[in-house]
CSV table of C-alpha atoms and ligand atoms in Angstrom, one decimal:
chain,number,residue,atom,x,y,z
A,1,MET,CA,4.4,9.3,2.0
A,2,ASP,CA,2.5,12.1,3.6
A,3,HIS,CA,2.7,14.6,6.4
A,4,PHE,CA,-0.7,13.8,8.1
A,5,HIS,CA,-0.2,12.0,11.4
A,6,TYR,CA,-1.4,11.6,15.0
A,7,ARG,CA,0.2,13.4,17.9
A,8,GLY,CA,-1.1,12.4,21.3
A,9,GLY,CA,-4.3,11.1,19.9
A,10,HIS,CA,-5.0,14.2,17.7
A,11,TYR,CA,-4.7,14.2,13.9
A,12,PHE,CA,-2.3,16.8,12.4
A,13,ALA,CA,-1.4,18.2,9.0
A,14,GLU,CA,2.3,18.9,9.4
A,15,ASP,CA,2.5,20.9,12.6
A,16,VAL,CA,-1.1,22.2,12.6
A,17,SER,CA,-3.9,20.3,14.4
A,18,LEU,CA,-7.0,19.7,12.2
A,19,GLU,CA,-9.1,20.7,15.2
A,20,GLN,CA,-7.5,24.2,15.0
A,21,ILE,CA,-8.2,24.4,11.2
A,22,ALA,CA,-11.8,23.3,11.7
A,23,GLY,CA,-12.2,26.0,14.4
A,24,ASP,CA,-10.7,28.7,12.2
A,25,VAL,CA,-12.2,27.8,8.8
A,26,GLY,CA,-15.2,25.7,9.6
A,27,THR,CA,-16.2,22.4,7.9
A,28,PRO,CA,-16.3,20.9,5.4
A,29,CYS,CA,-12.9,22.0,4.1
A,30,TYR,CA,-10.1,20.6,2.1
A,31,VAL,CA,-6.6,20.6,3.8
A,32,TYR,CA,-3.5,20.2,1.7
A,33,SER,CA,0.1,19.7,3.0
A,34,ARG,CA,2.7,21.7,1.2
A,35,ALA,CA,5.6,19.5,2.3
A,36,THR,CA,3.8,16.4,0.9
A,37,MET,CA,3.0,17.8,-2.5
A,38,GLU,CA,6.4,19.2,-2.9
A,39,HIS,CA,8.0,16.0,-1.8
A,40,HIS,CA,6.0,14.0,-4.4
A,41,TRP,CA,7.0,16.4,-7.2
A,42,LYS,CA,10.7,16.3,-6.3
A,43,VAL,CA,10.7,12.5,-6.2
A,44,PHE,CA,9.5,12.4,-9.8
A,45,ASP,CA,12.0,15.0,-10.8
A,46,ALA,CA,15.0,13.5,-9.1
A,47,ALA,CA,14.3,10.0,-10.4
A,48,PHE,CA,15.2,11.2,-14.0
A,49,GLY,CA,18.7,12.0,-12.9
A,50,ASP,CA,20.5,13.6,-15.9
A,51,HIS,CA,18.0,12.3,-18.5
A,52,PRO,CA,16.4,15.4,-20.1
A,53,HIS,CA,12.9,15.6,-18.8
A,54,THR,CA,10.0,17.8,-17.8
A,55,ILE,CA,7.4,17.2,-15.1
A,56,LEU,CA,4.1,18.5,-16.4
A,57,TYR,CA,1.7,18.5,-13.4
A,58,ALA,CA,-1.8,17.6,-14.6
A,59,VAL,CA,-3.9,20.7,-13.6
A,60,LYS,CA,-7.2,18.8,-13.6
A,61,ALA,CA,-6.2,16.9,-10.5
A,62,ASN,CA,-6.2,20.0,-8.4
A,63,GLY,CA,-6.1,23.5,-10.0
A,64,ASN,CA,-6.1,25.7,-7.0
A,65,LEU,CA,-4.0,28.8,-7.8
A,66,ALA,CA,-1.8,28.4,-4.7
A,67,VAL,CA,-1.1,24.7,-5.6
A,68,LEU,CA,-0.2,25.7,-9.2
A,69,ASN,CA,1.9,28.6,-7.9
A,70,LEU,CA,3.9,26.4,-5.5
A,71,LEU,CA,4.6,23.7,-8.1
A,72,SER,CA,5.5,26.4,-10.6
A,73,ARG,CA,8.1,27.7,-8.1
A,74,LEU,CA,9.6,24.2,-8.0
A,75,GLY,CA,10.0,24.5,-11.8
A,76,SER,CA,7.0,22.4,-12.8
A,77,GLY,CA,5.4,22.6,-16.2
A,78,PHE,CA,1.7,21.9,-16.6
A,79,ASP,CA,-0.6,19.6,-18.6
A,80,ILE,CA,-4.0,21.3,-19.3
A,81,VAL,CA,-7.2,20.1,-20.8
A,82,SER,CA,-9.1,23.4,-21.2
A,83,GLY,CA,-8.8,27.1,-21.8
A,84,GLY,CA,-9.9,27.6,-18.2
A,85,GLU,CA,-7.0,25.6,-17.0
A,86,LEU,CA,-4.6,27.6,-19.2
A,87,GLU,CA,-5.9,30.8,-17.6
A,88,ARG,CA,-5.4,29.3,-14.1
A,89,VAL,CA,-1.8,28.4,-14.9
A,90,LEU,CA,-1.1,31.9,-16.2
A,91,GLN,CA,-2.8,33.5,-13.2
A,92,ALA,CA,-0.8,31.4,-10.9
A,93,GLY,CA,2.5,32.5,-12.4
A,94,GLY,CA,3.1,29.4,-14.6
A,95,ARG,CA,5.0,29.9,-17.9
A,96,ALA,CA,3.0,29.3,-21.1
A,97,SER,CA,6.2,27.9,-22.6
A,98,GLU,CA,5.9,25.0,-20.1
A,99,VAL,CA,2.3,24.2,-20.8
A,100,VAL,CA,1.1,21.2,-22.8
A,101,PHE,CA,-2.5,21.2,-24.0
A,102,SER,CA,-4.2,17.8,-24.1
A,103,GLY,CA,-7.8,16.7,-24.7
A,104,VAL,CA,-10.1,15.5,-27.5
A,105,GLY,CA,-12.3,18.5,-27.9
A,106,LYS,CA,-10.3,21.8,-28.0
A,107,SER,CA,-12.4,24.6,-29.3
A,108,GLU,CA,-11.3,27.3,-31.8
A,109,ALA,CA,-11.2,29.9,-29.0
A,110,GLU,CA,-9.1,27.6,-26.8
A,111,ILE,CA,-6.6,26.8,-29.6
A,112,THR,CA,-6.3,30.4,-30.6
A,113,ARG,CA,-5.6,31.5,-27.0
A,114,ALA,CA,-3.0,28.7,-26.6
A,115,LEU,CA,-1.2,29.8,-29.7
A,116,GLU,CA,-1.3,33.5,-28.7
A,117,VAL,CA,0.3,32.9,-25.4
A,118,GLY,CA,2.7,30.4,-26.9
A,119,VAL,CA,2.2,27.1,-25.2
A,120,ARG,CA,4.9,24.5,-25.5
A,121,CYS,CA,2.9,21.9,-27.4
A,122,LEU,CA,-0.6,21.0,-28.4
A,123,ASN,CA,-1.2,17.2,-28.1
A,124,LEU,CA,-3.5,16.4,-31.1
A,125,GLU,CA,-6.1,13.6,-31.0
A,126,SER,CA,-7.5,13.6,-34.6
A,127,ALA,CA,-7.1,14.5,-38.2
A,128,ALA,CA,-9.9,17.1,-37.8
A,129,GLU,CA,-8.0,18.7,-35.0
A,130,LEU,CA,-4.8,18.9,-37.0
A,131,GLU,CA,-6.7,20.7,-39.8
A,132,ARG,CA,-8.2,23.1,-37.3
A,133,VAL,CA,-4.9,23.9,-35.6
A,134,ASN,CA,-3.2,24.4,-38.9
A,135,ARG,CA,-5.8,26.9,-40.0
A,136,LEU,CA,-5.9,28.9,-36.8
A,137,ALA,CA,-2.1,29.0,-36.7
A,138,GLY,CA,-2.1,30.3,-40.2
A,139,ASP,CA,-4.6,33.0,-39.3
A,140,LEU,CA,-2.3,34.1,-36.5
A,141,GLY,CA,0.8,33.9,-38.6
A,142,VAL,CA,2.5,31.5,-36.2
A,143,THR,CA,3.7,27.9,-36.4
A,144,ALA,CA,1.9,25.6,-33.9
A,145,PRO,CA,4.1,23.1,-32.1
A,146,VAL,CA,2.2,19.8,-31.9
A,147,ALA,CA,2.5,16.2,-30.8
A,148,LEU,CA,0.3,13.3,-31.9
A,149,ARG,CA,-1.3,11.4,-29.1
A,150,ILE,CA,-1.1,7.7,-29.8
A,151,ASN,CA,-3.7,5.3,-28.5
A,152,PRO,CA,-1.6,2.2,-27.9
A,153,ASP,CA,-4.5,-0.1,-27.1
A,154,VAL,CA,-3.1,-1.2,-23.7
A,155,ASP,CA,-5.4,-2.2,-20.8
A,156,PRO,CA,-4.4,0.0,-17.8
A,157,GLY,CA,-6.3,-2.3,-15.4
A,158,THR,CA,-8.2,0.5,-13.8
A,159,HIS,CA,-11.8,1.7,-13.4
A,160,PRO,CA,-13.4,1.8,-16.9
A,161,TYR,CA,-14.2,5.6,-16.5
A,162,ILE,CA,-10.6,6.4,-16.1
A,163,ALA,CA,-9.1,4.0,-18.7
A,164,THR,CA,-8.1,6.1,-21.8
A,165,GLY,CA,-5.6,4.0,-23.8
A,166,LEU,CA,-7.9,1.2,-25.1
A,167,ARG,CA,-8.9,1.1,-28.7
A,168,GLU,CA,-12.6,1.7,-27.8
A,169,ASN,CA,-11.8,4.9,-25.8
A,170,LYS,CA,-12.3,8.3,-27.4
A,171,PHE,CA,-8.7,9.3,-26.7
A,172,GLY,CA,-5.7,9.2,-29.0
A,173,ILE,CA,-5.1,8.0,-32.5
A,174,PRO,CA,-4.3,4.3,-33.4
A,175,PRO,CA,-0.6,4.1,-34.5
A,176,GLU,CA,-1.4,3.1,-38.1
A,177,GLU,CA,-3.6,6.2,-38.6
A,178,ALA,CA,-1.1,8.3,-36.8
A,179,ARG,CA,1.5,7.5,-39.3
A,180,CYS,CA,-0.6,8.9,-42.1
A,181,LEU,CA,-1.4,11.9,-40.0
A,182,TYR,CA,2.3,12.5,-39.4
A,183,ARG,CA,2.8,12.6,-43.2
A,184,LEU,CA,-0.1,14.9,-43.5
A,185,ALA,CA,1.2,17.2,-40.8
A,186,ARG,CA,4.5,17.4,-42.5
A,187,ASP,CA,2.8,19.1,-45.4
A,188,CYS,CA,0.8,21.5,-43.2
A,189,GLN,CA,2.4,24.9,-43.4
A,190,HIS,CA,1.6,26.2,-40.0
A,191,VAL,CA,2.2,23.1,-37.9
A,192,GLU,CA,5.4,21.6,-36.7
A,193,VAL,CA,5.2,18.1,-35.3
A,194,THR,CA,7.7,17.9,-32.5
A,195,GLY,CA,6.6,15.0,-30.4
A,196,VAL,CA,4.7,11.8,-29.7
A,197,ALA,CA,2.3,11.7,-26.7
A,198,CYS,CA,0.4,9.0,-24.9
A,199,HIS,CA,-1.7,8.7,-21.7
A,200,ILE,CA,-3.4,5.4,-21.0
A,201,GLY,CA,-5.4,6.0,-17.9
A,202,SER,CA,-5.4,7.0,-14.2
A,203,GLN,CA,-4.9,5.2,-10.9
A,204,LEU,CA,-2.7,2.5,-12.5
A,205,THR,CA,-1.2,0.2,-9.9
A,206,GLN,CA,1.1,-1.9,-12.1
A,207,LEU,CA,4.1,-0.9,-14.1
A,208,SER,CA,3.6,-3.3,-17.1
A,209,PRO,CA,0.8,-1.2,-18.8
A,210,PHE,CA,3.1,1.8,-18.7
A,211,THR,CA,6.1,-0.1,-20.2
A,212,HIS,CA,3.8,-1.8,-22.8
A,213,ALA,CA,2.4,1.5,-23.9
A,214,LEU,CA,5.9,3.0,-24.1
A,215,ASP,CA,7.1,0.1,-26.3
A,216,ARG,CA,4.2,0.8,-28.6
A,217,VAL,CA,5.2,4.5,-28.7
A,218,LEU,CA,8.8,3.6,-29.4
A,219,ASP,CA,7.7,1.2,-32.3
A,220,PHE,CA,5.9,4.2,-33.7
A,221,VAL,CA,8.8,6.6,-33.3
A,222,PHE,CA,11.2,4.2,-35.0
A,223,ALA,CA,8.7,3.6,-37.8
A,224,LEU,CA,8.6,7.4,-38.3
A,225,GLN,CA,12.4,7.6,-38.3
A,226,ASP,CA,12.5,4.9,-41.0
A,227,GLU,CA,10.5,7.3,-43.1
A,228,GLY,CA,12.8,10.1,-42.4
A,229,LEU,CA,10.4,11.8,-40.0
A,230,SER,CA,12.0,13.0,-36.8
A,231,VAL,CA,10.6,13.2,-33.3
A,232,GLU,CA,12.1,15.5,-30.7
A,233,HIS,CA,10.4,14.5,-27.5
A,234,LEU,CA,8.1,12.0,-25.9
A,235,ASP,CA,5.2,12.8,-23.6
A,236,LEU,CA,4.3,9.7,-21.6
A,237,GLY,CA,1.3,11.1,-19.8
A,238,GLY,CA,0.3,10.6,-16.2
A,239,GLY,CA,-1.7,7.9,-14.4
A,240,LEU,CA,0.5,6.5,-11.7
A,241,GLY,CA,-1.8,5.3,-8.9
A,242,ILE,CA,-1.7,6.0,-5.2
A,243,PRO,CA,-2.5,4.0,-2.1
A,244,TYR,CA,-6.1,4.8,-1.0
A,245,ILE,CA,-6.7,1.8,1.3
A,246,ASP,CA,-4.8,-1.3,0.5
A,247,GLU,CA,-3.5,-0.7,-3.0
A,248,SER,CA,0.3,-0.9,-3.4
A,249,PRO,CA,1.1,1.0,-6.6
A,250,PRO,CA,4.8,1.4,-7.7
A,251,GLN,CA,6.8,4.1,-6.2
A,252,PRO,CA,7.3,7.2,-8.4
A,253,ASP,CA,11.0,6.5,-8.7
A,254,ASP,CA,10.5,2.9,-9.6
A,255,TYR,CA,8.0,4.0,-12.3
A,256,VAL,CA,10.5,6.5,-13.7
A,257,GLN,CA,13.2,3.9,-13.6
A,258,ALA,CA,11.0,1.5,-15.6
A,259,LEU,CA,10.4,4.1,-18.2
A,260,LEU,CA,14.1,4.9,-18.6
A,261,GLU,CA,15.1,1.3,-18.7
A,262,THR,CA,12.5,0.6,-21.4
A,263,MET,CA,13.9,3.4,-23.4
A,264,ALA,CA,17.6,2.4,-22.8
A,265,ARG,CA,16.8,-1.1,-23.9
A,266,ARG,CA,15.8,0.3,-27.2
A,267,ASP,CA,18.6,2.9,-27.4
A,268,CYS,CA,16.3,5.9,-27.1
A,269,ARG,CA,17.6,9.0,-25.4
A,270,LEU,CA,14.8,11.4,-26.4
A,271,PRO,CA,13.8,14.0,-23.8
A,272,VAL,CA,10.7,12.8,-21.9
A,273,SER,CA,7.9,14.5,-20.1
A,274,ILE,CA,5.4,12.9,-17.8
A,275,GLU,CA,2.1,14.4,-16.5
A,276,PRO,CA,1.4,13.1,-13.0
A,277,GLY,CA,-1.6,14.6,-11.3
A,278,ARG,CA,-3.0,12.2,-8.7
A,279,ALA,CA,0.4,10.9,-7.6
A,280,ILE,CA,1.4,14.5,-6.6
A,281,MET,CA,-1.7,15.8,-5.0
A,282,GLY,CA,-3.9,12.7,-4.0
A,283,ASN,CA,-2.3,11.9,-0.7
A,284,ALA,CA,-1.3,15.5,-0.1
A,285,GLY,CA,-4.9,16.4,0.8
A,286,LEU,CA,-7.8,15.4,2.9
A,287,LEU,CA,-11.4,16.5,3.4
A,288,LEU,CA,-12.2,17.6,6.9
A,289,THR,CA,-15.8,17.1,8.0
A,290,ARG,CA,-17.9,17.2,11.1
A,291,VAL,CA,-20.4,14.5,12.2
A,292,GLU,CA,-23.9,16.0,12.4
A,293,TYR,CA,-25.8,13.0,13.6
A,294,LEU,CA,-25.4,9.3,14.3
A,295,LYS,CA,-28.3,7.3,13.0
A,296,PRO,CA,-29.1,3.7,13.4
A,297,GLY,CA,-29.4,1.6,10.2
A,298,ASN,CA,-30.4,-1.8,9.1
A,299,GLN,CA,-27.0,-3.6,9.1
A,300,HIS,CA,-24.9,-0.9,10.7
A,301,GLY,CA,-25.2,2.8,11.6
A,302,PHE,CA,-24.9,6.0,9.5
A,303,ALA,CA,-22.5,8.7,10.5
A,304,VAL,CA,-24.2,11.7,8.8
A,305,VAL,CA,-21.5,14.3,8.2
A,306,ASP,CA,-21.5,17.9,6.8
A,307,ALA,CA,-19.5,17.0,3.6
A,308,ALA,CA,-21.3,15.3,0.8
A,309,MET,CA,-21.0,13.9,-2.8
A,310,ASN,CA,-21.1,17.5,-4.1
A,311,ASP,CA,-17.8,18.1,-2.2
A,312,LEU,CA,-16.2,14.8,-3.0
A,313,LEU,CA,-17.7,12.9,-5.9
A,314,ARG,CA,-15.2,10.1,-6.3
A,315,PRO,CA,-17.1,7.5,-4.1
A,316,ALA,CA,-20.4,8.1,-6.0
A,317,LEU,CA,-18.8,8.4,-9.5
A,318,TYR,CA,-16.1,5.6,-9.4
A,319,GLN,CA,-17.1,3.5,-6.3
A,320,ALA,CA,-13.8,4.9,-5.0
A,321,ARG,CA,-12.8,4.0,-1.5
A,322,HIS,CA,-11.2,6.5,0.9
A,323,GLU,CA,-9.7,5.9,4.4
A,324,VAL,CA,-11.5,7.8,7.1
A,325,VAL,CA,-9.8,8.7,10.4
A,326,GLU,CA,-11.0,10.3,13.6
A,327,VAL,CA,-9.5,13.7,14.1
A,328,SER,CA,-9.5,13.1,17.9
A,329,ARG,CA,-9.0,9.4,18.7
A,330,GLY,CA,-12.2,8.1,20.4
A,331,THR,CA,-12.1,6.0,23.5
A,332,ASP,CA,-15.5,4.2,23.0
A,333,THR,CA,-15.5,0.8,21.4
A,334,PRO,CA,-15.5,1.4,17.6
A,335,GLU,CA,-18.7,0.7,15.7
A,336,CYS,CA,-19.3,0.1,12.0
A,337,TYR,CA,-20.7,3.1,10.0
A,338,ASP,CA,-21.4,4.3,6.5
A,339,VAL,CA,-20.2,7.8,6.3
A,340,VAL,CA,-22.9,9.7,4.4
A,341,GLY,CA,-23.7,13.3,3.5
A,342,PRO,CA,-26.9,15.4,3.6
A,343,VAL,CA,-27.5,15.3,-0.2
A,344,CYS,CA,-30.8,13.7,-1.3
A,345,GLU,CA,-29.3,10.7,-3.2
A,346,SER,CA,-28.6,7.2,-2.0
A,347,GLY,CA,-25.3,7.5,-3.9
A,348,ASP,CA,-24.3,10.2,-1.4
A,349,PHE,CA,-21.8,8.3,0.6
A,350,LEU,CA,-18.1,9.1,1.3
A,351,ALA,CA,-17.1,5.8,2.8
A,352,ARG,CA,-18.7,2.5,3.8
A,353,ASP,CA,-18.3,-0.1,6.5
A,354,LYS,CA,-15.9,2.0,8.6
A,355,LEU,CA,-15.0,1.1,12.1
A,356,LEU,CA,-15.1,4.4,14.0
A,357,SER,CA,-15.3,5.6,17.5
A,358,VAL,CA,-17.4,8.8,17.0
A,359,LYS,CA,-20.2,10.8,18.4
A,360,ALA,CA,-22.2,13.8,17.0
A,361,GLY,CA,-20.0,16.9,16.7
A,362,ASP,CA,-16.7,14.9,16.2
A,363,LEU,CA,-14.4,15.6,13.3
A,364,LEU,CA,-13.5,13.1,10.6
A,365,ALA,CA,-10.8,13.3,8.0
A,366,ILE,CA,-11.5,11.6,4.6
A,367,ARG,CA,-7.9,10.9,3.4
A,368,SER,CA,-6.4,10.9,-0.1
A,369,ALA,CA,-8.7,13.6,-1.3
A,370,GLY,CA,-6.2,16.1,-2.6
A,371,ALA,CA,-6.7,15.0,-6.3
A,372,TYR,CA,-10.0,14.9,-8.1
A,373,GLY,CA,-11.6,16.2,-4.9
A,374,PHE,CA,-12.4,20.0,-4.9
A,375,VAL,CA,-12.1,20.2,-8.7
A,376,MET,CA,-15.1,17.9,-9.1
A,377,SER,CA,-17.2,19.6,-6.5
A,378,SER,CA,-20.5,21.2,-7.5
A,379,ASN,CA,-23.3,23.2,-6.0
A,380,TYR,CA,-25.8,20.3,-6.1
A,381,ASN,CA,-28.6,20.7,-3.5
A,382,ALA,CA,-27.5,24.4,-3.4
A,383,ARG,CA,-24.5,23.7,-1.3
A,384,PRO,CA,-21.7,26.2,-1.3
A,385,ARG,CA,-18.4,24.7,-2.2
A,386,PRO,CA,-15.9,24.1,0.7
A,387,ALA,CA,-12.9,26.2,1.7
A,388,GLU,CA,-9.4,25.0,0.8
A,389,VAL,CA,-6.4,25.4,3.1
A,390,ILE,CA,-2.7,24.8,2.6
A,391,VAL,CA,-0.7,23.8,5.7
A,392,ASP,CA,3.0,24.8,5.6
A,393,GLY,CA,4.9,23.7,8.7
A,394,SER,CA,3.2,25.4,11.7
A,395,TYR,CA,1.2,27.8,9.5
A,396,HIS,CA,-2.0,27.3,7.6
A,397,HIS,CA,-3.3,29.5,4.8
A,398,VAL,CA,-6.8,29.7,3.4
A,399,VAL,CA,-6.2,29.4,-0.3
A,400,ARG,CA,-9.9,29.5,-1.2
A,401,THR,CA,-12.5,30.9,1.0
A,402,ARG,CA,-15.8,29.0,1.5
A,403,GLU,CA,-18.4,30.0,-1.1
A,404,THR,CA,-21.3,32.0,0.2
A,405,THR,CA,-24.9,31.2,-0.5
A,406,ALA,CA,-25.2,34.6,-2.1
A,407,GLN,CA,-22.6,33.6,-4.7
A,408,LEU,CA,-24.7,30.6,-5.6
A,409,PHE,CA,-27.2,32.8,-7.5
A,410,ASP,CA,-24.8,35.6,-8.6
A,411,ASN,CA,-25.3,34.7,-12.3
A,412,GLU,CA,-29.0,34.2,-12.2
A,413,GLN,CA,-31.8,36.6,-13.4
A,414,LEU,CA,-35.5,36.5,-13.3
A,415,VAL,CA,-37.7,36.5,-16.4
A,416,PRO,CA,-39.2,40.0,-16.8
A,417,GLN,CA,-43.0,40.2,-16.7
B,1,LIG,C1,-5.8,13.2,-16.5
B,1,LIG,C2,-4.6,13.3,-17.3
B,1,LIG,C3,-3.4,13.2,-16.6
B,1,LIG,C4,-3.2,13.0,-15.2
B,1,LIG,O1,-3.6,11.7,-14.7
B,1,LIG,P1,-3.2,11.3,-13.2
B,1,LIG,O2,-3.8,9.9,-13.1
B,1,LIG,O3,-3.9,12.3,-12.3
B,1,LIG,O4,-1.7,11.3,-13.1
B,1,LIG,C5,-2.2,13.3,-17.4
B,1,LIG,N1,-2.4,13.5,-18.8
B,1,LIG,C6,-3.5,13.6,-19.4
B,1,LIG,C7,-3.6,13.8,-20.9
B,1,LIG,C8,-4.7,13.5,-18.7
B,1,LIG,O5,-5.9,13.5,-19.3
């Protein structure tokens, strides 16, 4: 569900026409719909009913301060994977006590800062990390709340770069090892193990990998309980997919129901958190771009636009497919185009084989670009990063101004002599 739609042949974000935004802000720019992102968050939250739960939005999907602030106002917690993301959450008004810190490579500085501000939990991924956290917590004179991230060895059936819950992936700890680690952690003075965590991948379009992984997590929890080790909460990660073109992933409420049913079947009433990122922001945003040139090609033409792989990396990185729509519905017979950017790489395409009725100067919207869009942008080819806009009903707010070319070399110095 999203709030992008045609009105009289013109594409709108909520009640604002994208032509108006392009006129005000220029292109390329990311446009997010507040109503859409809030709706997605609320569906996850409501689906839990009275089961104790927390929605921890995964900041890496879209970390714009305005996005984090709006979600924080709804009561969201946050899943972070770096010290930079922690500062973003705090800057946006998020509560440290609602932050969970994930990731395989937390540095000493990152762990210390997280303990100083008092995050809710550090999700640990190795014995070496347990040792480091225990030592740093001791230095600070605090007890670190931690969970162990289990690698359940479940195939999420997604692109290999975003599968994280297979034995061969770098993430998580195999359950057998995690049991030893739990015992070790019990003897660590400055660490308290409160939970078990798991995250098996992203853009999952089936429920069964989620429920299989949860079953493995529950096996693990019961095995711990048999040893007299208690677990206070489960963190089941994110990963629910979204429709980009023709995918039909489960609805968020069906996904939550499946998790709750799996737990009920095994008589588990532990509080649960989930960490959706893509499912909240993906379809709440698009990338607005203008056609610079139409160029004939061998099989079909190229629509050369002013956005590129540095603005939206997903097609180049994951062979991801995005829907492309005309902002003003054309009247000419549609023709087939590859939508490509100005960057000097043949991998610089945003979409392929699209039937479009366009001419130079027209606007296009690359849909489903609200997650893993701006956050992956770079300055490759010395291209300033795009602006970001949030539409709220009939208002639109620039929540990040377009980078200037002067900013590109702000941090650079010449070699003296
Ligand atoms: C990336 C990530 C998420 C979010 O994944 P989505 O597919 O965007 O929902 C959640 N938890 C962890 C640990 C992650 O690394």
